[in-house]
JSON list of C-alpha atoms in Angstrom, two decimals:
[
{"chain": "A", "resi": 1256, "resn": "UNK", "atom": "CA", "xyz": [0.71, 7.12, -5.77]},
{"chain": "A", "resi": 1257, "resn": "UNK", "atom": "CA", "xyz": [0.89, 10.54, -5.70]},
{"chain": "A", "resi": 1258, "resn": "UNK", "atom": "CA", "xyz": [2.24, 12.93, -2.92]},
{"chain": "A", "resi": 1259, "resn": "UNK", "atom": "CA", "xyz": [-0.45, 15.61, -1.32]},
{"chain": "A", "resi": 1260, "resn": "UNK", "atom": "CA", "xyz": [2.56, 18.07, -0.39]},
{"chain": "A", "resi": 1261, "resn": "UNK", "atom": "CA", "xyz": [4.17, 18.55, -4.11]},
{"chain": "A", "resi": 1262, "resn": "UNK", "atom": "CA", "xyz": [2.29, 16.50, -6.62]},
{"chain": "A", "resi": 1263, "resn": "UNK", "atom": "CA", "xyz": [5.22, 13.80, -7.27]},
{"chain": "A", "resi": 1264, "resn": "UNK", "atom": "CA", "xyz": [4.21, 11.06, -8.77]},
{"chain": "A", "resi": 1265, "resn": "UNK", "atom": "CA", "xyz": [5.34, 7.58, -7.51]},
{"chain": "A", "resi": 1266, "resn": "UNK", "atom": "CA", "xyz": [5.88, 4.39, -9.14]},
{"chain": "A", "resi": 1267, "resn": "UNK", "atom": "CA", "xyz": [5.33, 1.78, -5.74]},
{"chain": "A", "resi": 1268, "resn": "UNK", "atom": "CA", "xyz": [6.46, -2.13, -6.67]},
{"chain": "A", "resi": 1269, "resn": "UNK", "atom": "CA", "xyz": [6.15, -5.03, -3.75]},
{"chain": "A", "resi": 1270, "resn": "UNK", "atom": "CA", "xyz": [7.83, -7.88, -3.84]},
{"chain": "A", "resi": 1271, "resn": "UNK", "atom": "CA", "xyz": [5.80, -10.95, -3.04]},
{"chain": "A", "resi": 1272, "resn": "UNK", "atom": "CA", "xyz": [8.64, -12.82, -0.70]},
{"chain": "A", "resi": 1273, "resn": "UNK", "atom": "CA", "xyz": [9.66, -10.04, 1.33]},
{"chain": "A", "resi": 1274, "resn": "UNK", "atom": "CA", "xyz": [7.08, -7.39, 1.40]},
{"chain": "A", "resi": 1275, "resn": "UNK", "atom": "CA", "xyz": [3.75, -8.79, 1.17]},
{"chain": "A", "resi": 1276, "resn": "UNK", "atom": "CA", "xyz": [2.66, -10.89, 4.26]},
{"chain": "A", "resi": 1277, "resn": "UNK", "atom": "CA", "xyz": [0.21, -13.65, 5.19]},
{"chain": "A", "resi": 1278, "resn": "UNK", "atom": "CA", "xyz": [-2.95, -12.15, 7.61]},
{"chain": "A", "resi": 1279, "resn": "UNK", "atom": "CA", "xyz": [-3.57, -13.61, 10.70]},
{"chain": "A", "resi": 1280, "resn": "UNK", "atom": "CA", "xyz": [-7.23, -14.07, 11.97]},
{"chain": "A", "resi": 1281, "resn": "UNK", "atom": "CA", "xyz": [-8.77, -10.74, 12.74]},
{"chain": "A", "resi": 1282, "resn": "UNK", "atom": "CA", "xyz": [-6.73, -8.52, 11.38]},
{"chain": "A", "resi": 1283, "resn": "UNK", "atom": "CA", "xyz": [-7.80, -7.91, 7.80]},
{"chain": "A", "resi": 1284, "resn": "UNK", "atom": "CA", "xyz": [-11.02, -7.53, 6.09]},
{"chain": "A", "resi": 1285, "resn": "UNK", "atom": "CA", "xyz": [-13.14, -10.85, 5.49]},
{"chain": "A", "resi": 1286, "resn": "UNK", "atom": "CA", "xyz": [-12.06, -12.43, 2.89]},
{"chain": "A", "resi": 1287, "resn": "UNK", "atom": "CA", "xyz": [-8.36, -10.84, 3.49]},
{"chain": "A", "resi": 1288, "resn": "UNK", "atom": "CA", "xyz": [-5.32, -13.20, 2.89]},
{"chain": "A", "resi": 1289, "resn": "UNK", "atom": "CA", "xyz": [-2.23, -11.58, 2.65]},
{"chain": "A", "resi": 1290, "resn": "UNK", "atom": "CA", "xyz": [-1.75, -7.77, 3.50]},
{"chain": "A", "resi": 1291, "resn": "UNK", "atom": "CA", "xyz": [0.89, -4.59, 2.75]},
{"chain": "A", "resi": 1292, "resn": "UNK", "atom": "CA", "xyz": [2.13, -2.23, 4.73]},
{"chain": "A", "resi": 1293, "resn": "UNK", "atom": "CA", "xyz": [4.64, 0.27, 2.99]},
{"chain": "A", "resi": 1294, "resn": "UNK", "atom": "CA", "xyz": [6.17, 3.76, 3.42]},
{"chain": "A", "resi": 1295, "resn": "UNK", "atom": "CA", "xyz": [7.12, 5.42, 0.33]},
{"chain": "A", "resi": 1296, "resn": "UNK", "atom": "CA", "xyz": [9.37, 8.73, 0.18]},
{"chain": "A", "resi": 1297, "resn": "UNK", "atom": "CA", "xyz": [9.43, 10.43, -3.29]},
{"chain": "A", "resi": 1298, "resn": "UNK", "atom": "CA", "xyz": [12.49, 12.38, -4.73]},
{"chain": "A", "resi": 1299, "resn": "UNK", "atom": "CA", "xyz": [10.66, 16.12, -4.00]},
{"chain": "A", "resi": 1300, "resn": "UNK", "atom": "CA", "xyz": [10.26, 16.43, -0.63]},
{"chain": "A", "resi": 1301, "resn": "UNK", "atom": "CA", "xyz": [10.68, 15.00, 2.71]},
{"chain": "A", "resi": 1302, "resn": "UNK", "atom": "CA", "xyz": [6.83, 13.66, 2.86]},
{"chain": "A", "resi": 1303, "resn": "UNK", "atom": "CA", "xyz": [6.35, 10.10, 3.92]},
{"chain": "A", "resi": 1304, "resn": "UNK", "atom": "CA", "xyz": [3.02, 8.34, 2.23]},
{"chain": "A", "resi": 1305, "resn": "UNK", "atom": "CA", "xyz": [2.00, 5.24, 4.36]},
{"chain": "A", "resi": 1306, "resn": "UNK", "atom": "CA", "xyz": [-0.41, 2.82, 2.62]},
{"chain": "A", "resi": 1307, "resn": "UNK", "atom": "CA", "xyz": [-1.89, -0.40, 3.72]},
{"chain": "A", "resi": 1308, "resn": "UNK", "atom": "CA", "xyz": [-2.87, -2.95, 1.08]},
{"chain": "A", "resi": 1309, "resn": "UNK", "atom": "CA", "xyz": [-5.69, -6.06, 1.90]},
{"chain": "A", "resi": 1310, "resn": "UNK", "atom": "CA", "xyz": [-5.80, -8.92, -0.97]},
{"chain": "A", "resi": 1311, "resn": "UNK", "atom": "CA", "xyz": [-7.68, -11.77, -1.54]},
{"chain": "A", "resi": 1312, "resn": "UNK", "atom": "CA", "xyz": [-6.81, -15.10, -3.11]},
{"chain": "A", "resi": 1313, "resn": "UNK", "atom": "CA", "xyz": [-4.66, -14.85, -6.26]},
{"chain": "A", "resi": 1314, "resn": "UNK", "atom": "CA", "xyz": [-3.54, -11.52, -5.17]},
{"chain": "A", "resi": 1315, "resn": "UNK", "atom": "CA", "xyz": [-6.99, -9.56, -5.94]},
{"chain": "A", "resi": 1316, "resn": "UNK", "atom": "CA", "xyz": [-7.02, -6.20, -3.89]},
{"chain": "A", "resi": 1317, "resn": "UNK", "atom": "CA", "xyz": [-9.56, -6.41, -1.06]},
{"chain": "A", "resi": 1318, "resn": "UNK", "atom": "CA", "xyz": [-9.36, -2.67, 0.23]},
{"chain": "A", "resi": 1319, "resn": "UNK", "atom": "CA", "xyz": [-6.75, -0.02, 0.47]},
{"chain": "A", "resi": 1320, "resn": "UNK", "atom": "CA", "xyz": [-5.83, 2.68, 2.51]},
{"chain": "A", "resi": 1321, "resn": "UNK", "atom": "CA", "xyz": [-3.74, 6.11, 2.16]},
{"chain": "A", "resi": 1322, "resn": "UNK", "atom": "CA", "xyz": [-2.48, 8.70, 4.36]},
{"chain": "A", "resi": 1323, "resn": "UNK", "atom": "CA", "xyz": [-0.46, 11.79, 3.07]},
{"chain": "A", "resi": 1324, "resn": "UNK", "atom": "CA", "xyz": [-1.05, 10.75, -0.56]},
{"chain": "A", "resi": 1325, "resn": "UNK", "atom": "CA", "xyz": [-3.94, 9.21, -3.34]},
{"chain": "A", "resi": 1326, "resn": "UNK", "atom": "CA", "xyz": [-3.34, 6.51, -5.51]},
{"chain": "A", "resi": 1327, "resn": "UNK", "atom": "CA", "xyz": [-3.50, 7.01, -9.15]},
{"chain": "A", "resi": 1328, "resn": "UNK", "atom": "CA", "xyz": [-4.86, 4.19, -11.29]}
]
């Protein structure tokens, strides 16, 4: 990802045990399985990026959401 306030480019990792949960009915998008939700604070500043992760079977992402950053592919 990459920070809005100073440019700071961010590796994010998730582990699948203890960071990446099952959805329950109605929360997700169709098709949704497991979801993340993550706060990530770079080295550069004091701005938190929150993102929220939706993936399908085998771990395919579904959608993905960003506030106070963009994701880089």
């Amino acid at each position: 990802v990459r920070c809005n306030k100073c440019g700071e480019e961010i590796t994010v990792r998730a582990r699948k045990d203890s960071e990446i949960s099952r959805v329950s009915e109605g929360e997700s998008p169709a098709g949704a399985e497991y979801f993340l939700r993550k706060e990530i604070l770079g080295a550069k500043c004091n701005n938190l990026i929150y993102i929220e992760v939706s993936f399908g079977p085998g771990f395919n992402i579904i959608s993905k959401e960003i506030s106070g950053g963009k994701f880089v592919e």
